[in-house]
Amino acid sequence: MAVVSKKSDNGQMSIALSGRVDSTNSPQVKEQIEECLQDFSGGPLVIDADDLEYLSSAGLRILLQLRKKYADLRVINVNSEVYEIFDMTGFTQMMTIEKAYRVVSIEGCEVIGQGANGTVYRIDRDNVVKVYNDADALDDIQHEREVAKQALILGIPTAISYDVVRVGDSYGSVFELLDAKSFSKILSNEPEKLDWCVDEYVRLLKKIHGTLVPEGTLPDMKETVDKWVSFMKDYLPETYYEKLKALTDGVPHDDHMIHGDYHTKNIELTGDEVLLIDMDTLAVGHPVFELASMYNSFLGFSEYNHEAIKKFQGFDYELSQKFWNKVLRKYLGTEDEARIRDVEDKARIVGYTRMIRRSIRRGGLETQDGKAEIDLWMGELKELLDRVDTLTFESEELEIEADIENLPEVMSFIEKRLEKTDCSLKDINQISVAAEEIFSNISHYAYAPETGAAYIRVETSEDPITVTLTFMDGGMPYDPLSKEDPDVALSADEREIGGLGIFLVKNIMDDIEYKYENGKNILILKKEIQK
């Protein structure tokens, strides 16, 4: 016996079929469907086959007639036996036929991650499921699967969903993550690994931000930020709103990748591999937008109530402050406190804008605590807008493959930063010669015969003005200062070939220091700039 029922919502008609549809009852089923559609003026039509047990050719004819009348007909929640009938008769090519989803329970499951659009649960030793907040999340799931595949193709380590399931009234994506634990859990339970977490967290962040995405592949984060700013027009005094808009308008388009929700619950360690999860926020844009989201995750959302971070990340506000500050230093490649706070202030402007909008849209102005929190953020935002003139910045550290073909990029990176100081052309040329010698040595010898990464940091300090270049690599331990200087008094016939590079560096720079720490060669060159 077949049972037909209907539900109409937001212009969409849903007709549920249950039981059996065969030659004996197909006329009655057709008549019932026509009654359901009697007042239907057109629009999306869905046939829900969740309880449909059997379908013969008579039932197929009914659906074919509906498809001819309603071009966007969808049949959903089809069990595997009925789906096979659709597939062998070619119906899956003529209309949208969606299989029923396996049902997964998250009762008692550990929460291992949480993002803007969903929560990640461990359902067994090897697998996790991301459950979406939106009950109608199939489009979101498809989007996340596509961008995750794109990220993996571009070299970003991530997990790809292998199944879509029903979880309560919503949907979820299932991923294989063997014995994975989030960086939040590591920081909570193993605080002695703080520096390791910082290093790995920043290493992956730089890889993301260094990834150029083909144009049009991912959403542009700047368009999203523009919407946040437009919302503030009704809540900020005009002069502050105009300043905020001018600052965000001044951020140039950037086709480099950003994650959009890069916090420690979304970084997983599985075995010895670090993976990025929760990819639905993946976009392109300037890194200030990423840092804004990170600031909110570690400090901003907990600024009014310091206990909030414990609930979200699993560790306390003090550790969150420490982690954020270490990450910012590592990411920017500097210990210059003024530089660090300057970049942080830029991120805070975007971060406060997002948090204020989010809170107001969720009724924050209607509660005492919500209003106090918004007032706090609004006061901080206005103070920042009074003194910050740009949201853009450049990193002082470059990570690049130690290949001599990359020398032009290395020199451009260094010289651009030297041009912002009071260095004379002579100083720039001399420092460039020293830098070229060091990078050349790393390229030819550090990893031979393999290749690896080189890290170059440029810092300046005042009183007196001093330029500091730091070169790091993970190659074989080697102290270039241990080599004896060549005897420059010898004749051409007596001189050995080689050894002049480090000799030149020693004579150009005022101070050179070598050390080997944490598996890295570190060479620090300093030159005082004479005015």
Short mmCIF file of C-alpha atoms in Angstrom, two decimals:
data_model
loop_
_atom_site.label_atom_id
_atom_site.label_comp_id
_atom_site.label_asym_id
_atom_site.label_seq_id
_atom_site.Cartn_x
_atom_site.Cartn_y
_atom_site.Cartn_z
CA MET A 1 0.00 0.00 0.00
CA ALA A 2 1.31 3.46 -0.87
CA VAL A 3 0.74 6.56 1.24
CA VAL A 4 1.11 10.08 -0.18
CA SER A 5 1.46 13.22 1.95
CA LYS A 6 2.53 16.76 1.19
CA LYS A 7 4.27 19.73 2.78
CA SER A 8 4.60 23.21 1.33
CA ASP A 9 7.25 25.63 2.59
CA ASN A 10 8.73 28.83 1.13
CA GLY A 11 7.36 28.13 -2.35
CA GLN A 12 8.69 24.56 -2.35
CA MET A 13 6.32 21.60 -2.51
CA SER A 14 7.43 18.35 -0.90
CA ILE A 15 5.48 15.14 -1.52
CA ALA A 16 6.36 12.09 0.54
CA LEU A 17 5.88 8.57 -0.81
CA SER A 18 5.88 5.57 1.49
CA GLY A 19 5.30 1.86 1.15
CA ARG A 20 5.06 0.32 -2.34
CA VAL A 21 4.20 1.93 -5.68
CA ASP A 22 3.36 -0.71 -8.28
CA SER A 23 0.86 -1.55 -11.05
CA THR A 24 -1.93 -2.29 -8.58
CA ASN A 25 -1.97 1.11 -6.89
CA SER A 26 -0.25 3.48 -9.31
CA PRO A 27 -3.57 5.06 -10.52
CA GLN A 28 -4.47 5.92 -6.91
CA VAL A 29 -0.96 7.25 -6.22
CA LYS A 30 -1.10 9.42 -9.35
CA GLU A 31 -4.51 10.77 -8.31
CA GLN A 32 -3.27 11.60 -4.79
CA ILE A 33 -0.21 13.39 -6.18
CA GLU A 34 -2.41 15.43 -8.52
CA GLU A 35 -4.59 16.42 -5.54
CA CYS A 36 -1.46 17.55 -3.66
CA LEU A 37 -0.45 19.70 -6.63
CA GLN A 38 -3.89 21.15 -7.24
CA ASP A 39 -3.07 24.51 -5.65
CA PHE A 40 0.63 24.43 -6.49
CA SER A 41 1.46 27.33 -8.80
CA GLY A 42 4.94 26.15 -9.66
CA GLY A 43 8.39 26.19 -8.14
CA PRO A 44 10.73 23.57 -6.64
CA LEU A 45 9.07 20.17 -6.37
CA VAL A 46 10.60 17.46 -4.17
CA ILE A 47 9.57 13.83 -3.93
CA ASP A 48 10.73 12.51 -0.55
CA ALA A 49 11.29 8.74 -0.85
CA ASP A 50 12.57 8.24 2.70
CA ASP A 51 9.86 5.63 3.45
CA LEU A 52 9.47 4.29 -0.09
CA GLU A 53 10.14 0.55 -0.04
CA TYR A 54 9.40 -0.53 -3.62
CA LEU A 55 8.98 1.12 -7.04
CA SER A 56 7.98 -0.57 -10.31
CA SER A 57 7.83 0.77 -13.86
CA ALA A 58 4.32 2.04 -13.12
CA GLY A 59 5.76 4.33 -10.47
CA LEU A 60 8.56 5.41 -12.81
CA ARG A 61 5.95 6.51 -15.36
CA ILE A 62 4.32 8.76 -12.76
CA LEU A 63 7.65 10.42 -11.98
CA LEU A 64 8.47 10.83 -15.65
CA GLN A 65 5.18 12.64 -16.20
CA LEU A 66 5.99 14.92 -13.25
CA ARG A 67 9.48 15.62 -14.62
CA LYS A 68 8.00 16.73 -17.97
CA LYS A 69 5.79 19.21 -16.15
CA TYR A 70 8.26 20.33 -13.43
CA ALA A 71 11.78 20.71 -14.83
CA ASP A 72 13.44 21.10 -11.41
CA LEU A 73 11.94 17.95 -9.90
CA ARG A 74 14.13 16.27 -7.26
CA VAL A 75 13.73 12.84 -5.69
CA ILE A 76 15.50 12.59 -2.33
CA ASN A 77 16.24 10.05 0.41
CA VAL A 78 16.15 7.08 -1.97
CA ASN A 79 17.20 3.74 -0.48
CA SER A 80 19.84 1.69 -2.29
CA GLU A 81 17.37 -0.84 -3.80
CA VAL A 82 15.08 1.82 -5.27
CA TYR A 83 18.09 3.90 -6.38
CA GLU A 84 19.32 0.90 -8.38
CA ILE A 85 15.99 0.87 -10.27
CA PHE A 86 16.37 4.58 -11.04
CA ASP A 87 19.95 4.08 -12.16
CA MET A 88 19.43 1.10 -14.49
CA THR A 89 16.50 2.86 -16.23
CA GLY A 90 18.47 6.06 -16.83
CA PHE A 91 16.38 8.20 -14.49
CA THR A 92 19.50 9.36 -12.66
CA GLN A 93 20.55 11.04 -15.91
CA MET A 94 17.17 12.72 -16.49
CA MET A 95 16.51 14.20 -13.06
CA THR A 96 18.12 14.75 -9.68
CA ILE A 97 17.97 11.52 -7.68
CA GLU A 98 19.58 11.67 -4.24
CA LYS A 99 20.37 8.60 -2.19
CA ALA A 100 19.23 8.29 1.39
CA TYR A 101 21.95 9.24 3.85
CA ARG A 102 23.33 6.93 6.49
CA VAL A 103 22.22 8.00 9.98
CA VAL A 104 24.97 8.69 12.52
CA SER A 105 24.49 9.39 16.22
CA ILE A 106 26.77 11.83 18.06
CA GLU A 107 25.39 11.07 21.50
CA GLY A 108 28.28 10.90 23.96
CA CYS A 109 30.85 11.71 21.24
CA GLU A 110 33.85 13.93 21.99
CA VAL A 111 33.89 17.39 20.44
CA ILE A 112 37.27 17.85 18.75
CA GLY A 113 36.63 20.97 16.70
CA GLN A 114 34.22 23.84 16.36
CA GLY A 115 33.87 26.50 13.70
CA ALA A 116 31.48 29.15 12.51
CA ASN A 117 29.29 26.70 10.59
CA GLY A 118 29.50 23.44 12.49
CA THR A 119 30.97 21.17 15.16
CA VAL A 120 33.35 18.23 14.64
CA TYR A 121 32.79 15.07 16.70
CA ARG A 122 34.88 11.92 16.99
CA ILE A 123 32.55 8.99 16.22
CA ASP A 124 35.18 6.24 16.54
CA ARG A 125 38.95 5.78 16.66
CA ASP A 126 39.45 6.43 12.96
CA ASN A 127 36.63 8.77 11.95
CA VAL A 128 35.13 12.15 12.75
CA VAL A 129 31.96 13.85 11.56
CA LYS A 130 31.42 17.55 11.05
CA VAL A 131 27.80 18.38 11.87
CA TYR A 132 26.53 21.56 10.27
CA ASN A 133 24.51 24.12 12.22
CA ASP A 134 22.21 24.72 9.26
CA ALA A 135 19.67 21.91 8.89
CA ASP A 136 19.61 22.48 5.11
CA ALA A 137 23.36 22.14 4.69
CA LEU A 138 23.79 19.96 1.62
CA ASP A 139 24.95 22.88 -0.54
CA ASP A 140 27.40 23.91 2.19
CA ILE A 141 28.73 20.36 2.39
CA GLN A 142 29.25 20.23 -1.35
CA HIS A 143 31.04 23.60 -1.25
CA GLU A 144 33.36 22.48 1.53
CA ARG A 145 34.22 19.23 -0.24
CA GLU A 146 35.08 21.12 -3.41
CA VAL A 147 37.28 23.75 -1.74
CA ALA A 148 39.00 21.07 0.36
CA LYS A 149 39.88 19.19 -2.83
CA GLN A 150 41.19 22.42 -4.34
CA ALA A 151 43.31 23.09 -1.24
CA LEU A 152 44.74 19.57 -1.34
CA ILE A 153 45.62 19.99 -5.03
CA LEU A 154 47.43 23.22 -4.13
CA GLY A 155 49.48 21.43 -1.47
CA ILE A 156 47.58 22.23 1.74
CA PRO A 157 47.40 19.15 4.02
CA THR A 158 43.73 18.50 4.77
CA ALA A 159 41.23 15.68 5.05
CA ILE A 160 38.63 15.07 2.35
CA SER A 161 35.15 13.96 3.34
CA TYR A 162 34.35 10.46 2.07
CA ASP A 163 30.68 10.32 3.11
CA VAL A 164 27.65 12.52 3.80
CA VAL A 165 25.36 11.39 6.63
CA ARG A 166 22.23 12.43 8.51
CA VAL A 167 22.81 13.56 12.09
CA GLY A 168 19.55 14.34 13.86
CA ASP A 169 17.75 17.02 11.87
CA SER A 170 20.92 18.11 10.05
CA TYR A 171 23.67 16.66 7.87
CA GLY A 172 27.31 15.87 8.43
CA SER A 173 30.52 15.15 6.52
CA VAL A 174 32.58 12.13 7.60
CA PHE A 175 36.38 12.27 7.53
CA GLU A 176 39.06 9.73 8.34
CA LEU A 177 41.35 11.12 11.03
CA LEU A 178 43.32 8.33 12.70
CA ASP A 179 43.76 9.01 16.43
CA ALA A 180 43.77 12.74 15.68
CA LYS A 181 43.95 15.31 18.43
CA SER A 182 43.53 19.04 18.00
CA PHE A 183 46.17 21.59 18.90
CA SER A 184 43.67 22.89 21.48
CA LYS A 185 43.77 19.51 23.23
CA ILE A 186 47.59 19.37 23.02
CA LEU A 187 47.90 22.86 24.54
CA SER A 188 45.37 21.97 27.26
CA ASN A 189 46.95 18.66 28.28
CA GLU A 190 50.59 19.10 27.29
CA PRO A 191 51.54 22.76 27.95
CA GLU A 192 55.23 21.86 27.62
CA LYS A 193 54.57 21.54 23.87
CA LEU A 194 53.59 25.21 23.56
CA ASP A 195 56.59 26.18 21.42
CA TRP A 196 56.20 23.11 19.21
CA CYS A 197 52.54 24.02 18.63
CA VAL A 198 53.50 27.61 17.79
CA ASP A 199 56.14 26.46 15.28
CA GLU A 200 53.81 24.01 13.52
CA TYR A 201 50.85 26.38 13.65
CA VAL A 202 52.83 29.19 12.01
CA ARG A 203 54.53 26.86 9.53
CA LEU A 204 51.14 25.75 8.20
CA LEU A 205 49.76 29.31 8.31
CA LYS A 206 52.64 30.57 6.16
CA LYS A 207 52.12 27.71 3.73
CA ILE A 208 48.47 28.70 3.38
CA HIS A 209 49.25 32.40 2.94
CA GLY A 210 52.02 31.60 0.47
CA THR A 211 49.64 29.62 -1.77
CA LEU A 212 48.48 31.49 -4.87
CA VAL A 213 44.97 30.41 -5.87
CA PRO A 214 43.78 30.40 -9.51
CA GLU A 215 41.55 33.42 -10.08
CA GLY A 216 37.89 32.82 -9.31
CA THR A 217 38.45 29.48 -7.56
CA LEU A 218 37.68 30.67 -4.01
CA PRO A 219 35.51 33.46 -2.56
CA ASP A 220 37.14 36.85 -1.96
CA MET A 221 37.26 37.59 1.78
CA LYS A 222 37.31 41.32 1.12
CA GLU A 223 33.74 41.12 -0.20
CA THR A 224 32.66 39.54 3.08
CA VAL A 225 34.50 42.16 5.13
CA ASP A 226 32.83 44.91 3.08
CA LYS A 227 29.46 43.56 4.26
CA TRP A 228 30.60 43.70 7.89
CA VAL A 229 31.67 47.30 7.41
CA SER A 230 28.41 48.32 5.69
CA PHE A 231 26.47 46.92 8.67
CA MET A 232 28.37 49.29 11.00
CA LYS A 233 26.99 52.39 9.26
CA ASP A 234 23.99 52.44 11.60
CA TYR A 235 26.06 51.91 14.75
CA LEU A 236 29.18 54.07 14.34
CA PRO A 237 29.35 57.88 14.26
CA GLU A 238 29.75 59.02 10.65
CA THR A 239 33.41 60.06 10.95
CA TYR A 240 34.37 56.68 12.42
CA TYR A 241 32.34 54.78 9.84
CA GLU A 242 33.97 56.69 6.98
CA LYS A 243 37.42 55.99 8.42
CA LEU A 244 36.62 52.29 8.79
CA LYS A 245 35.33 52.12 5.23
CA ALA A 246 38.38 53.95 3.88
CA LEU A 247 40.72 51.55 5.69
CA THR A 248 39.03 48.42 4.38
CA ASP A 249 38.65 49.92 0.89
CA GLY A 250 42.40 50.46 0.93
CA VAL A 251 43.19 46.76 1.34
CA PRO A 252 44.20 45.51 -2.12
CA HIS A 253 42.80 42.39 -3.75
CA ASP A 254 45.00 39.38 -3.04
CA ASP A 255 44.71 35.93 -4.66
CA HIS A 256 46.66 34.20 -1.90
CA MET A 257 44.79 31.69 0.24
CA ILE A 258 43.45 32.33 3.72
CA HIS A 259 41.60 29.81 5.87
CA GLY A 260 39.15 32.23 7.49
CA ASP A 261 38.76 30.35 10.79
CA TYR A 262 42.34 29.44 11.66
CA HIS A 263 42.39 28.51 15.34
CA THR A 264 43.79 25.59 17.31
CA LYS A 265 40.61 23.47 17.21
CA ASN A 266 40.87 23.39 13.44
CA ILE A 267 44.47 22.10 13.40
CA GLU A 268 44.73 18.35 13.95
CA LEU A 269 47.71 16.13 14.61
CA THR A 270 47.15 12.64 13.19
CA GLY A 271 50.21 10.45 13.63
CA ASP A 272 53.06 12.81 12.79
CA GLU A 273 51.06 14.77 10.21
CA VAL A 274 49.50 18.18 10.87
CA LEU A 275 46.18 18.65 9.03
CA LEU A 276 43.89 21.62 8.50
CA ILE A 277 40.16 20.93 8.90
CA ASP A 278 36.89 22.89 8.69
CA MET A 279 37.53 24.16 5.17
CA ASP A 280 34.17 25.80 4.45
CA THR A 281 35.58 29.26 5.24
CA LEU A 282 38.47 28.93 2.76
CA ALA A 283 38.91 32.12 0.72
CA VAL A 284 41.48 34.45 -0.80
CA GLY A 285 42.52 37.78 0.64
CA HIS A 286 45.06 39.85 2.52
CA PRO A 287 46.44 38.12 5.66
CA VAL A 288 45.11 40.93 7.89
CA PHE A 289 41.69 39.30 7.48
CA GLU A 290 43.10 35.99 8.75
CA LEU A 291 44.85 37.60 11.69
CA ALA A 292 41.57 39.35 12.61
CA SER A 293 39.80 36.00 12.86
CA MET A 294 42.70 34.56 14.86
CA TYR A 295 42.69 37.51 17.27
CA ASN A 296 38.97 37.02 17.86
CA SER A 297 39.43 33.31 18.54
CA PHE A 298 42.23 33.71 21.06
CA LEU A 299 41.48 37.06 22.71
CA GLY A 300 38.62 39.10 21.23
CA PHE A 301 35.66 36.87 22.06
CA SER A 302 37.04 36.42 25.60
CA GLU A 303 38.00 40.03 26.22
CA TYR A 304 34.87 40.80 28.26
CA ASN A 305 34.57 37.39 29.91
CA HIS A 306 37.94 35.64 30.22
CA GLU A 307 36.21 32.36 31.04
CA ALA A 308 34.78 32.14 27.52
CA ILE A 309 38.07 30.93 26.05
CA LYS A 310 38.09 27.91 28.36
CA LYS A 311 34.71 26.81 27.03
CA PHE A 312 35.70 27.37 23.40
CA GLN A 313 39.35 26.27 23.19
CA GLY A 314 39.78 24.24 26.37
CA PHE A 315 42.63 26.32 27.81
CA ASP A 316 42.69 29.49 29.91
CA TYR A 317 42.99 33.12 28.87
CA GLU A 318 46.58 33.44 30.09
CA LEU A 319 47.76 30.57 27.88
CA SER A 320 45.71 31.95 24.99
CA GLN A 321 47.46 35.33 25.33
CA LYS A 322 50.85 33.64 25.43
CA PHE A 323 50.08 31.51 22.38
CA TRP A 324 48.76 34.47 20.36
CA ASN A 325 51.78 36.65 21.14
CA LYS A 326 54.25 33.89 20.27
CA VAL A 327 52.40 33.14 17.04
CA LEU A 328 52.38 36.79 15.98
CA ARG A 329 56.11 37.13 16.63
CA LYS A 330 56.87 33.94 14.74
CA TYR A 331 54.59 34.83 11.85
CA LEU A 332 55.99 38.36 11.44
CA GLY A 333 59.56 37.22 12.06
CA THR A 334 60.37 39.96 14.53
CA GLU A 335 60.79 40.68 18.23
CA ASP A 336 60.17 44.39 17.65
CA GLU A 337 57.32 45.10 20.09
CA ALA A 338 56.16 48.23 18.26
CA ARG A 339 55.96 46.32 14.99
CA ILE A 340 54.03 43.46 16.62
CA ARG A 341 51.50 45.76 18.28
CA ASP A 342 51.07 47.72 15.04
CA VAL A 343 50.03 44.62 13.11
CA GLU A 344 47.88 43.44 16.00
CA ASP A 345 46.03 46.77 16.00
CA LYS A 346 45.27 46.42 12.29
CA ALA A 347 43.84 42.94 12.90
CA ARG A 348 41.81 44.17 15.86
CA ILE A 349 40.03 46.76 13.73
CA VAL A 350 38.67 44.06 11.42
CA GLY A 351 38.13 41.70 14.35
CA TYR A 352 36.07 44.14 16.41
CA THR A 353 33.98 45.02 13.36
CA ARG A 354 33.12 41.37 12.87
CA MET A 355 32.37 40.70 16.56
CA ILE A 356 30.16 43.78 16.99
CA ARG A 357 28.11 42.90 13.93
CA ARG A 358 27.82 39.26 15.00
CA SER A 359 26.70 40.14 18.51
CA ILE A 360 24.13 42.73 17.40
CA ARG A 361 22.65 40.30 14.87
CA ARG A 362 22.32 37.73 17.65
CA GLY A 363 20.52 40.09 20.02
CA GLY A 364 23.53 41.33 21.96
CA LEU A 365 22.00 44.77 22.52
CA GLU A 366 19.04 43.17 24.26
CA THR A 367 20.96 41.81 27.28
CA GLN A 368 23.02 43.57 29.93
CA ASP A 369 26.16 41.48 29.35
CA GLY A 370 25.75 41.64 25.59
CA LYS A 371 25.48 45.42 25.63
CA ALA A 372 28.49 45.74 27.97
CA GLU A 373 30.53 43.50 25.64
CA ILE A 374 29.54 45.50 22.56
CA ASP A 375 30.36 48.76 24.37
CA LEU A 376 33.81 47.40 25.21
CA TRP A 377 34.52 46.41 21.61
CA MET A 378 33.06 49.64 20.25
CA GLY A 379 35.28 51.72 22.53
CA GLU A 380 38.37 49.77 21.44
CA LEU A 381 37.40 50.10 17.77
CA LYS A 382 36.98 53.89 17.98
CA GLU A 383 40.32 54.27 19.77
CA LEU A 384 42.04 52.27 17.05
CA LEU A 385 40.34 54.20 14.25
CA ASP A 386 41.69 57.42 15.76
CA ARG A 387 45.31 56.36 15.20
CA VAL A 388 45.59 53.59 12.57
CA ASP A 389 46.04 54.82 9.00
CA THR A 390 46.31 51.56 7.03
CA LEU A 391 45.37 47.91 7.45
CA THR A 392 48.09 46.53 5.20
CA PHE A 393 51.48 45.20 6.29
CA GLU A 394 54.23 42.95 5.02
CA SER A 395 55.93 40.09 6.78
CA GLU A 396 59.57 40.62 7.74
CA GLU A 397 60.35 36.94 7.10
CA LEU A 398 60.46 35.00 3.85
CA GLU A 399 60.24 31.22 3.60
CA ILE A 400 61.47 29.96 0.26
CA GLU A 401 63.00 26.86 -1.32
CA ALA A 402 66.78 26.98 -1.07
CA ASP A 403 67.31 27.00 -4.82
CA ILE A 404 69.70 29.44 -6.50
CA GLU A 405 66.98 30.17 -9.06
CA ASN A 406 65.06 31.85 -6.24
CA LEU A 407 67.87 34.35 -5.60
CA PRO A 408 66.08 37.24 -7.42
CA GLU A 409 63.03 36.84 -5.16
CA VAL A 410 65.24 36.75 -2.07
CA MET A 411 67.12 39.88 -3.11
CA SER A 412 63.89 41.71 -3.96
CA PHE A 413 62.48 40.80 -0.53
CA ILE A 414 65.55 42.14 1.27
CA GLU A 415 66.04 45.27 -0.82
CA LYS A 416 62.38 46.35 -0.54
CA ARG A 417 62.72 46.32 3.23
CA LEU A 418 66.04 48.12 3.21
CA GLU A 419 64.56 50.88 1.05
CA LYS A 420 62.14 51.70 3.89
CA THR A 421 65.06 52.52 6.21
CA ASP A 422 67.62 55.30 6.12
CA CYS A 423 70.07 53.01 4.33
CA SER A 424 72.16 54.71 1.66
CA LEU A 425 72.51 53.12 -1.76
CA LYS A 426 76.00 52.03 -0.72
CA ASP A 427 74.63 50.33 2.42
CA ILE A 428 71.92 48.57 0.41
CA ASN A 429 74.45 47.32 -2.13
CA GLN A 430 76.84 46.03 0.51
CA ILE A 431 74.13 44.28 2.52
CA SER A 432 72.79 42.77 -0.72
CA VAL A 433 76.22 41.35 -1.55
CA ALA A 434 76.41 39.74 1.90
CA ALA A 435 72.88 38.34 1.57
CA GLU A 436 73.60 36.90 -1.87
CA GLU A 437 76.70 35.10 -0.60
CA ILE A 438 74.83 33.50 2.31
CA PHE A 439 71.77 32.41 0.30
CA SER A 440 74.04 31.03 -2.42
CA ASN A 441 75.90 28.91 0.14
CA ILE A 442 72.63 27.59 1.60
CA SER A 443 71.31 26.77 -1.88
CA HIS A 444 74.40 24.84 -2.93
CA TYR A 445 75.40 23.04 0.25
CA ALA A 446 72.79 22.96 3.05
CA TYR A 447 70.62 20.14 1.73
CA ALA A 448 72.78 18.67 -1.05
CA PRO A 449 71.90 16.59 -2.96
CA GLU A 450 68.29 17.20 -1.80
CA THR A 451 66.45 20.50 -1.44
CA GLY A 452 64.83 22.22 1.51
CA ALA A 453 63.56 25.52 2.84
CA ALA A 454 65.48 28.67 3.70
CA TYR A 455 64.15 31.36 6.01
CA ILE A 456 65.26 34.98 5.67
CA ARG A 457 64.34 37.64 8.20
CA VAL A 458 65.01 41.39 7.93
CA GLU A 459 64.79 43.58 11.04
CA THR A 460 65.78 47.14 11.82
CA SER A 461 66.30 48.79 15.19
CA GLU A 462 66.93 52.39 16.26
CA ASP A 463 69.59 54.25 18.19
CA PRO A 464 71.78 53.52 16.33
CA ILE A 465 69.95 52.34 13.21
CA THR A 466 70.96 48.71 12.75
CA VAL A 467 69.92 46.24 10.07
CA THR A 468 69.78 42.60 11.17
CA LEU A 469 69.56 39.78 8.60
CA THR A 470 68.85 36.28 9.90
CA PHE A 471 69.27 33.23 7.67
CA MET A 472 67.95 29.84 8.80
CA ASP A 473 67.92 26.42 7.21
CA GLY A 474 67.27 22.84 8.30
CA GLY A 475 70.22 21.37 6.43
CA MET A 476 73.34 19.68 7.76
CA PRO A 477 75.01 21.55 10.65
CA TYR A 478 77.67 23.90 9.33
CA ASP A 479 79.38 26.91 10.90
CA PRO A 480 80.69 29.12 8.07
CA LEU A 481 82.65 31.20 10.60
CA SER A 482 84.84 28.23 11.48
CA LYS A 483 86.57 28.38 8.08
CA GLU A 484 89.87 30.24 8.06
CA ASP A 485 90.00 33.50 6.11
CA PRO A 486 91.94 33.41 2.84
CA ASP A 487 95.32 35.15 2.76
CA VAL A 488 94.53 38.08 0.50
CA ALA A 489 98.22 39.03 0.38
CA LEU A 490 99.09 35.98 -1.73
CA SER A 491 99.65 36.25 -5.46
CA ALA A 492 97.14 34.90 -7.97
CA ASP A 493 99.27 31.81 -8.50
CA GLU A 494 99.40 31.09 -4.78
CA ARG A 495 95.75 31.77 -3.94
CA GLU A 496 93.22 28.92 -3.60
CA ILE A 497 89.90 29.25 -5.36
CA GLY A 498 87.01 29.68 -2.94
CA GLY A 499 86.51 31.06 0.54
CA LEU A 500 86.02 34.65 -0.57
CA GLY A 501 82.25 34.72 0.00
CA ILE A 502 82.28 34.44 3.80
CA PHE A 503 85.38 36.67 3.90
CA LEU A 504 83.43 39.37 2.05
CA VAL A 505 80.48 38.99 4.43
CA LYS A 506 82.75 39.36 7.47
CA ASN A 507 84.21 42.56 6.07
CA ILE A 508 80.89 44.07 4.98
CA MET A 509 78.88 43.39 8.14
CA ASP A 510 79.71 44.70 11.60
CA ASP A 511 78.78 41.57 13.51
CA ILE A 512 78.16 37.91 12.58
CA GLU A 513 76.89 35.15 14.88
CA TYR A 514 76.30 31.47 14.12
CA LYS A 515 74.36 28.97 16.22
CA TYR A 516 72.68 25.61 15.70
CA GLU A 517 69.36 25.30 17.53
CA ASN A 518 66.33 23.02 17.20
CA GLY A 519 67.76 21.34 14.12
CA LYS A 520 68.45 24.61 12.29
CA ASN A 521 71.55 26.51 11.18
CA ILE A 522 71.05 30.14 12.23
CA LEU A 523 73.33 32.88 10.91
CA ILE A 524 72.74 36.43 12.15
CA LEU A 525 74.33 39.38 10.30
CA LYS A 526 74.23 42.94 11.66
CA LYS A 527 75.24 46.22 10.11
CA GLU A 528 75.06 49.63 11.73
CA ILE A 529 73.90 52.33 9.35
CA GLN A 530 75.98 55.48 9.36
CA LYS A 531 74.08 58.71 8.67
#
